[in-house]
Short mmCIF file of C-alpha atoms in Angstrom, two decimals:
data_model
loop_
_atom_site.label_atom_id
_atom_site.label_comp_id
_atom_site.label_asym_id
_atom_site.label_seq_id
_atom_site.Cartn_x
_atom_site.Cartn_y
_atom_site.Cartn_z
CA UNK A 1 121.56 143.35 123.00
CA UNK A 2 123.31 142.04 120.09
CA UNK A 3 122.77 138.38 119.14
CA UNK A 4 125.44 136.19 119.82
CA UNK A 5 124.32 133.25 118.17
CA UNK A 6 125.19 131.95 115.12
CA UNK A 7 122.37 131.58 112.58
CA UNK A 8 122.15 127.94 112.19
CA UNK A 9 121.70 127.66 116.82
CA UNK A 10 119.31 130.69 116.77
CA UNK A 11 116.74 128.24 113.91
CA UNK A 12 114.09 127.41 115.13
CA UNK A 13 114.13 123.35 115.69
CA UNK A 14 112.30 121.70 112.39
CA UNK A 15 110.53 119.15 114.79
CA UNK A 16 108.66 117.58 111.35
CA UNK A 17 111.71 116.75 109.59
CA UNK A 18 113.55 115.72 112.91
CA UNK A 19 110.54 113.39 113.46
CA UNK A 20 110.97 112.05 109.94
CA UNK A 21 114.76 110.99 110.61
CA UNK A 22 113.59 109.53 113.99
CA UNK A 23 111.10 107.52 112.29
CA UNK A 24 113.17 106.67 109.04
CA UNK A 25 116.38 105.07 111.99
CA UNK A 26 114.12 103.13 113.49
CA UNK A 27 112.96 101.56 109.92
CA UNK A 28 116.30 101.02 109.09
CA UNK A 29 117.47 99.65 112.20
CA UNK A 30 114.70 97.30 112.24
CA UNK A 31 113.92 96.50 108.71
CA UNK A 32 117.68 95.66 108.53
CA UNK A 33 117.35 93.07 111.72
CA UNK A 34 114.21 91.73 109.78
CA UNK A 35 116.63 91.10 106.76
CA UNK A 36 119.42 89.50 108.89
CA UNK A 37 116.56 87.11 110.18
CA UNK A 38 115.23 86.33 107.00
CA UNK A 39 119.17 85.43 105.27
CA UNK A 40 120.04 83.60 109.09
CA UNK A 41 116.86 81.22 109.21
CA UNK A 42 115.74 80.96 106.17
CA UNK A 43 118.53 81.24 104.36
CA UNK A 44 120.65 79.19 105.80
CA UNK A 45 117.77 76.24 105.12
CA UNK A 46 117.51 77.15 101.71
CA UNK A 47 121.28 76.81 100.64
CA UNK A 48 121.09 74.13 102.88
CA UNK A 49 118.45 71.96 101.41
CA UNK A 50 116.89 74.54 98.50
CA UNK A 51 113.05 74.77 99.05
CA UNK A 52 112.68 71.55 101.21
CA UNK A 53 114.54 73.33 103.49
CA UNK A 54 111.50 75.31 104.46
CA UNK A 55 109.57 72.08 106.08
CA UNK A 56 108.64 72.43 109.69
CA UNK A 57 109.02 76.38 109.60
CA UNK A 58 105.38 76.58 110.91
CA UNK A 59 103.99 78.95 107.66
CA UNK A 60 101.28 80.42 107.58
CA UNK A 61 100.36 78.40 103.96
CA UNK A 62 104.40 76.98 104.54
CA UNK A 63 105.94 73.85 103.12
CA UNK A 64 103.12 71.58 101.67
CA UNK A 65 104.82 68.11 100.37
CA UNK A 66 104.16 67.64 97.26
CA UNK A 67 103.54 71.20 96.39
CA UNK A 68 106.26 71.76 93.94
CA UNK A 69 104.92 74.90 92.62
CA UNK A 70 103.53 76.59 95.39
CA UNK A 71 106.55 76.03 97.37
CA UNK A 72 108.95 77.81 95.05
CA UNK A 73 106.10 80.17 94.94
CA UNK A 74 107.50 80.57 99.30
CA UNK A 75 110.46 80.54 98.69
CA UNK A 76 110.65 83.08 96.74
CA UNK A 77 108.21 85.31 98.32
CA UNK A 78 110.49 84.95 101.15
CA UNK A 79 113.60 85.30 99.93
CA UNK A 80 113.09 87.99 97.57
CA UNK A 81 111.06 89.98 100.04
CA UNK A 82 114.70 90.18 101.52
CA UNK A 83 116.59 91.79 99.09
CA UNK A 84 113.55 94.30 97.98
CA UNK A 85 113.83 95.48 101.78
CA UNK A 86 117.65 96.29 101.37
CA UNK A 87 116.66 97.89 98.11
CA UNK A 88 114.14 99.82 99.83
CA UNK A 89 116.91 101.25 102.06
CA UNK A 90 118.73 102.42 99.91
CA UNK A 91 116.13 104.03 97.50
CA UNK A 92 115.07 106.41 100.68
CA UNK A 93 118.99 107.51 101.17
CA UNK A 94 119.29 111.25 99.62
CA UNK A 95 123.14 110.78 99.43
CA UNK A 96 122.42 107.29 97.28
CA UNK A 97 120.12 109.62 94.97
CA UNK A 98 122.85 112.38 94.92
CA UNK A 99 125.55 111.13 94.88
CA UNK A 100 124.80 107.42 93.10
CA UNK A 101 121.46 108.17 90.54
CA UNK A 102 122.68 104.65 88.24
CA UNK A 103 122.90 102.86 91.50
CA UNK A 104 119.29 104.69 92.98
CA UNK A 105 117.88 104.22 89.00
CA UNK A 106 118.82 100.81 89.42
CA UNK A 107 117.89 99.34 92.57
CA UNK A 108 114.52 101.51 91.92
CA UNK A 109 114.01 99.32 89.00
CA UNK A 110 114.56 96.25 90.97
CA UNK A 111 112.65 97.25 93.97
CA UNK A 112 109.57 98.21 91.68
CA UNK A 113 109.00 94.68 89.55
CA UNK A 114 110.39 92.64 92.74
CA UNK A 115 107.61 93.80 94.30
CA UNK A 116 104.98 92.92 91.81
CA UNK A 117 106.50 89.32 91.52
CA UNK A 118 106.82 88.86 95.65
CA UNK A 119 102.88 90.69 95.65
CA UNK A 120 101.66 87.86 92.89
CA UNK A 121 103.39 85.18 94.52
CA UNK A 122 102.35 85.79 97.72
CA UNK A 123 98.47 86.20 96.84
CA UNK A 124 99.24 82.84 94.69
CA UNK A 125 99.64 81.64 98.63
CA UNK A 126 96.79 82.87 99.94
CA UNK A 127 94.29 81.65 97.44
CA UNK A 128 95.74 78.26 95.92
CA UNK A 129 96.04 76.79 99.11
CA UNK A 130 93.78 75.36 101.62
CA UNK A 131 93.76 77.60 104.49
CA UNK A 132 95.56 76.80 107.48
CA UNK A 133 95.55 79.12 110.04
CA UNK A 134 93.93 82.96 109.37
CA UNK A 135 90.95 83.71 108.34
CA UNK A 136 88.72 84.87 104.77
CA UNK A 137 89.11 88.69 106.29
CA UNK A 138 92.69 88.37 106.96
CA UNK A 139 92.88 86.87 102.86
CA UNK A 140 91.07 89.72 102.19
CA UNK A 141 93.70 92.10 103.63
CA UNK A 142 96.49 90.27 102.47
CA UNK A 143 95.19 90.91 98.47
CA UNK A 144 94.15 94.47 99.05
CA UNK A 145 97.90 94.71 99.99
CA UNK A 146 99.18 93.21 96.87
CA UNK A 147 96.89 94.77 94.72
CA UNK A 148 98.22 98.52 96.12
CA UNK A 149 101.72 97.64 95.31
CA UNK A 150 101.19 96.70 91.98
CA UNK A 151 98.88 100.24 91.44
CA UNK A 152 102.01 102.05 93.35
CA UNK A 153 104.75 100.53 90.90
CA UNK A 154 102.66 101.91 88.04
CA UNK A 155 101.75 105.40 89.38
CA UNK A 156 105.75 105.65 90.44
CA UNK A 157 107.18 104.17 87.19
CA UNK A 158 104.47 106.24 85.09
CA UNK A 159 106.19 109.98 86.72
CA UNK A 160 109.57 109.04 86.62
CA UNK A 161 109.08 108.50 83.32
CA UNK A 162 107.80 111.52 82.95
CA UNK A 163 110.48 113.46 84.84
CA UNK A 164 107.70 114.55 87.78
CA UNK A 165 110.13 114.13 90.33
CA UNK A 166 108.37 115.22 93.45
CA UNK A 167 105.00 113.03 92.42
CA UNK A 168 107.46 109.97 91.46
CA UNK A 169 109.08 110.16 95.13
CA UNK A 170 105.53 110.58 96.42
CA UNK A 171 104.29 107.54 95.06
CA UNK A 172 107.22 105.64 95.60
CA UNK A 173 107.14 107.04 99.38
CA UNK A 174 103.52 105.07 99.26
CA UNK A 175 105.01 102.08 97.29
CA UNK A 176 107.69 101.57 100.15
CA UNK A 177 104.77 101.77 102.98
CA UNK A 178 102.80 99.13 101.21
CA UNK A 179 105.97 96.83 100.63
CA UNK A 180 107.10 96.99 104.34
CA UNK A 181 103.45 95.71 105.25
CA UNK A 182 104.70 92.36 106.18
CA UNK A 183 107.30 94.05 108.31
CA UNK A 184 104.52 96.61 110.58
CA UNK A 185 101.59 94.03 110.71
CA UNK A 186 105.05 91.43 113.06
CA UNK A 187 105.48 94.72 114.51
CA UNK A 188 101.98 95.53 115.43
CA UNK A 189 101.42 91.98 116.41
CA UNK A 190 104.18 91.68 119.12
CA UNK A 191 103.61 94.86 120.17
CA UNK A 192 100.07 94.23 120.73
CA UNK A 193 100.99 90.97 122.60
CA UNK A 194 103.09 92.62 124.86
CA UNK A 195 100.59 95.50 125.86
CA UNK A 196 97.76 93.49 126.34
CA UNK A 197 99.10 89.89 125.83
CA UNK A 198 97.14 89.02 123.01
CA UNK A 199 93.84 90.35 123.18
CA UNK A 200 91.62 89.57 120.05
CA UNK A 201 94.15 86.63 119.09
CA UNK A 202 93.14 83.17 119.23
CA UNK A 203 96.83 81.88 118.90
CA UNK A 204 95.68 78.47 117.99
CA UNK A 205 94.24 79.23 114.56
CA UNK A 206 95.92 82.25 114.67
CA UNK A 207 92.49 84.33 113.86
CA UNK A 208 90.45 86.81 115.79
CA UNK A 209 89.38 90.66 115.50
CA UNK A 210 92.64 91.83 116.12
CA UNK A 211 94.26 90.09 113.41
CA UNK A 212 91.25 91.10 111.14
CA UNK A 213 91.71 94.78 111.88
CA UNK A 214 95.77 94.51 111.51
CA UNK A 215 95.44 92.51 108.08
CA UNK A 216 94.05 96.24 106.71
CA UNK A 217 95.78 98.39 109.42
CA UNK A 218 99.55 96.91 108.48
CA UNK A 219 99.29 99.17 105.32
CA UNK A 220 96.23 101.32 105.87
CA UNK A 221 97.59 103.26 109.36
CA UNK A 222 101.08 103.79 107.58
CA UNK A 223 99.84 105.38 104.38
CA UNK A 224 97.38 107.63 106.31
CA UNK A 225 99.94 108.98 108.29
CA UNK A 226 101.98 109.49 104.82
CA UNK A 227 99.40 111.61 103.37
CA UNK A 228 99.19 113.53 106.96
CA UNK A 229 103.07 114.07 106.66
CA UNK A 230 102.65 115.02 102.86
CA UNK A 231 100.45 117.82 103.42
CA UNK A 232 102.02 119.26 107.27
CA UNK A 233 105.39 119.52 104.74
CA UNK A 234 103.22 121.66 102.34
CA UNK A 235 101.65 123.90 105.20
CA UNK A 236 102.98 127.17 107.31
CA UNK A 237 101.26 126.46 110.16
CA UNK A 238 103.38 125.66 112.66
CA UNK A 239 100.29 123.55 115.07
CA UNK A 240 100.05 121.52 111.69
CA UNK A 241 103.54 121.03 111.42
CA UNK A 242 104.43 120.22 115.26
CA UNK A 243 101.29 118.00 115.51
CA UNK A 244 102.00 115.82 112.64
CA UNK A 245 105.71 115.91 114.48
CA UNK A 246 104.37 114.29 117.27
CA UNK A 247 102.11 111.72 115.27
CA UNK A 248 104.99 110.85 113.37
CA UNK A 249 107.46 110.49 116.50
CA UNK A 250 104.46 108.22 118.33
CA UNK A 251 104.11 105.65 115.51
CA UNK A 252 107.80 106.03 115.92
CA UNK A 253 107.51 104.78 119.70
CA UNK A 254 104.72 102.46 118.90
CA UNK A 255 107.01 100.64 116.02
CA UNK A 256 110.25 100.71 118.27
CA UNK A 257 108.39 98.47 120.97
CA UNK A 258 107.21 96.24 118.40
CA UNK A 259 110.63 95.76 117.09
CA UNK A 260 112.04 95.22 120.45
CA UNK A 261 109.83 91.95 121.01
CA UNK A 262 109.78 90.46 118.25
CA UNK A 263 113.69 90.93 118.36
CA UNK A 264 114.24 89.41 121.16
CA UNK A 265 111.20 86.70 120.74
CA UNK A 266 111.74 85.43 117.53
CA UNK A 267 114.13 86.53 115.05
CA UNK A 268 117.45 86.97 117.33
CA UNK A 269 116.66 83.33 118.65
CA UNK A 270 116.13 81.69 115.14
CA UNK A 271 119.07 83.65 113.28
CA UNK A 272 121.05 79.72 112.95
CA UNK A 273 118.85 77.65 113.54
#
């Protein structure tokens, strides 16, 4: 019997570059709500009242009176961080890259030395200060963090330079995982708190094992699953392929009920405030 269909319905389904858009929605859907929280709380207090503003936001290392320099150092690692998300959007958008290259060329440039400035200012935070809340291990994970963005920005900058395309978008790929850090470990947080209500958290100093392991895993456990996408694109084996699918679509699952709590637990309900 002849074949009816049309070549494009009788492809077989590409479920590792469906799982990709899946998972790259759900980033933008809730990296996007992360901005809108950041501009709606924050914000809002720092047009308000400029870096005073940020007193009695319960930071970890916040507001400290008297702390002229390290609280610009917050606000800016704050308020920044905002705008390099956007610009992180937009820098995974093939139509931007296509159809835009100044505006991709650009924002790329922004996105790359933001980051270094947000990644110094932010370990400024961690180690000028008396700690807090947290603990040495969770410092720990917070520098290895900043010190992989800055290594990223190089690697990236160094092969567009060079006109390596593919390794360029790899790197950057890595650079954007490492940047969004801040944005998985409040997603693996609430999600943890709502499967197991907070096992491993001692909410009071905000320390414990679980916050030890997510200090590394916020940027560790998105990378690795990077590389395992990197090389399932480069392989013909379809169990390769369709297994790193279904990776990719559970972090995907995992991340969407993380977003949903801390939507609806903390950043819809300060957006205003």
């Amino acid at each position: 019997m002849q074949n009816t269909l049309s070549p494009a319905l009788s492809r077989p389904i590409d479920w590792l570059s469906l799982s990709a858009k899946c998972w790259y929605v759900t980033t933008f859907i809730g990296q996007s709500l992360f901005v809108l929280y950041i501009f709606g709380y924050f914000g809002i207090r720092f047009f308000a009242d400029g870096v005073d503003g940020f007193a009695g936001t319960h930071l970890p290392n916040g507001f400290i009176q008297g702390d002229g320099t390290g609280n610009t150092a917050l606000a800016a690692h704050i308020l920044i961080a905002a705008l390099i998300i956007s610009a992180g959007l937009i820098q995974l958008l093939p139509n931007i890259r296509k159809a835009a290259p100044r505006l991709h060329r650009y924002s790329g440039w922004f996105y790359m030395l933001s980051s270094i400035v947000v990644s110094l200012a932010g370990m400024y935070l961690v180690w000028s200060r008396d700690r807090i809340i947290g603990s040495f291990a969770q410092d720990i994970g917070v520098t290895g963090s900043g010190v992989l963005v800055i290594v990223f920005v190089c690697a990236s900058l160094y092969f567009a330079i060079k006109r390596n395309i593919a390794a360029h978008r790899r790197w950057a790929l890595r650079l954007f995982m490492v940047v969004s850090a801040v944005w998985f470990l409040r997603l693996m947080i609430f999600g943890w708190l709502i499967l197991t209500g907070g096992v491993g958290i001692d909410m009071r100093t905000f320390s414990g094992p679980f916050l030890i392991i997510v200090g590394f895993a916020q940027y560790l456990v998105p990378l690795a699953i990077l590389e395992i996408y990197f090389r399932a694109q480069q392989s013909a084996s379809s169990i390769t392929r369709n297994s790193t699918a279904a990776l990719v679509l559970l972090s995907t699952l995992a991340m969407a009920v993380g977003l949903f709590a801390i939507t609806q637990a903390a950043w819809l309900p300060r957006i205003g405030q």
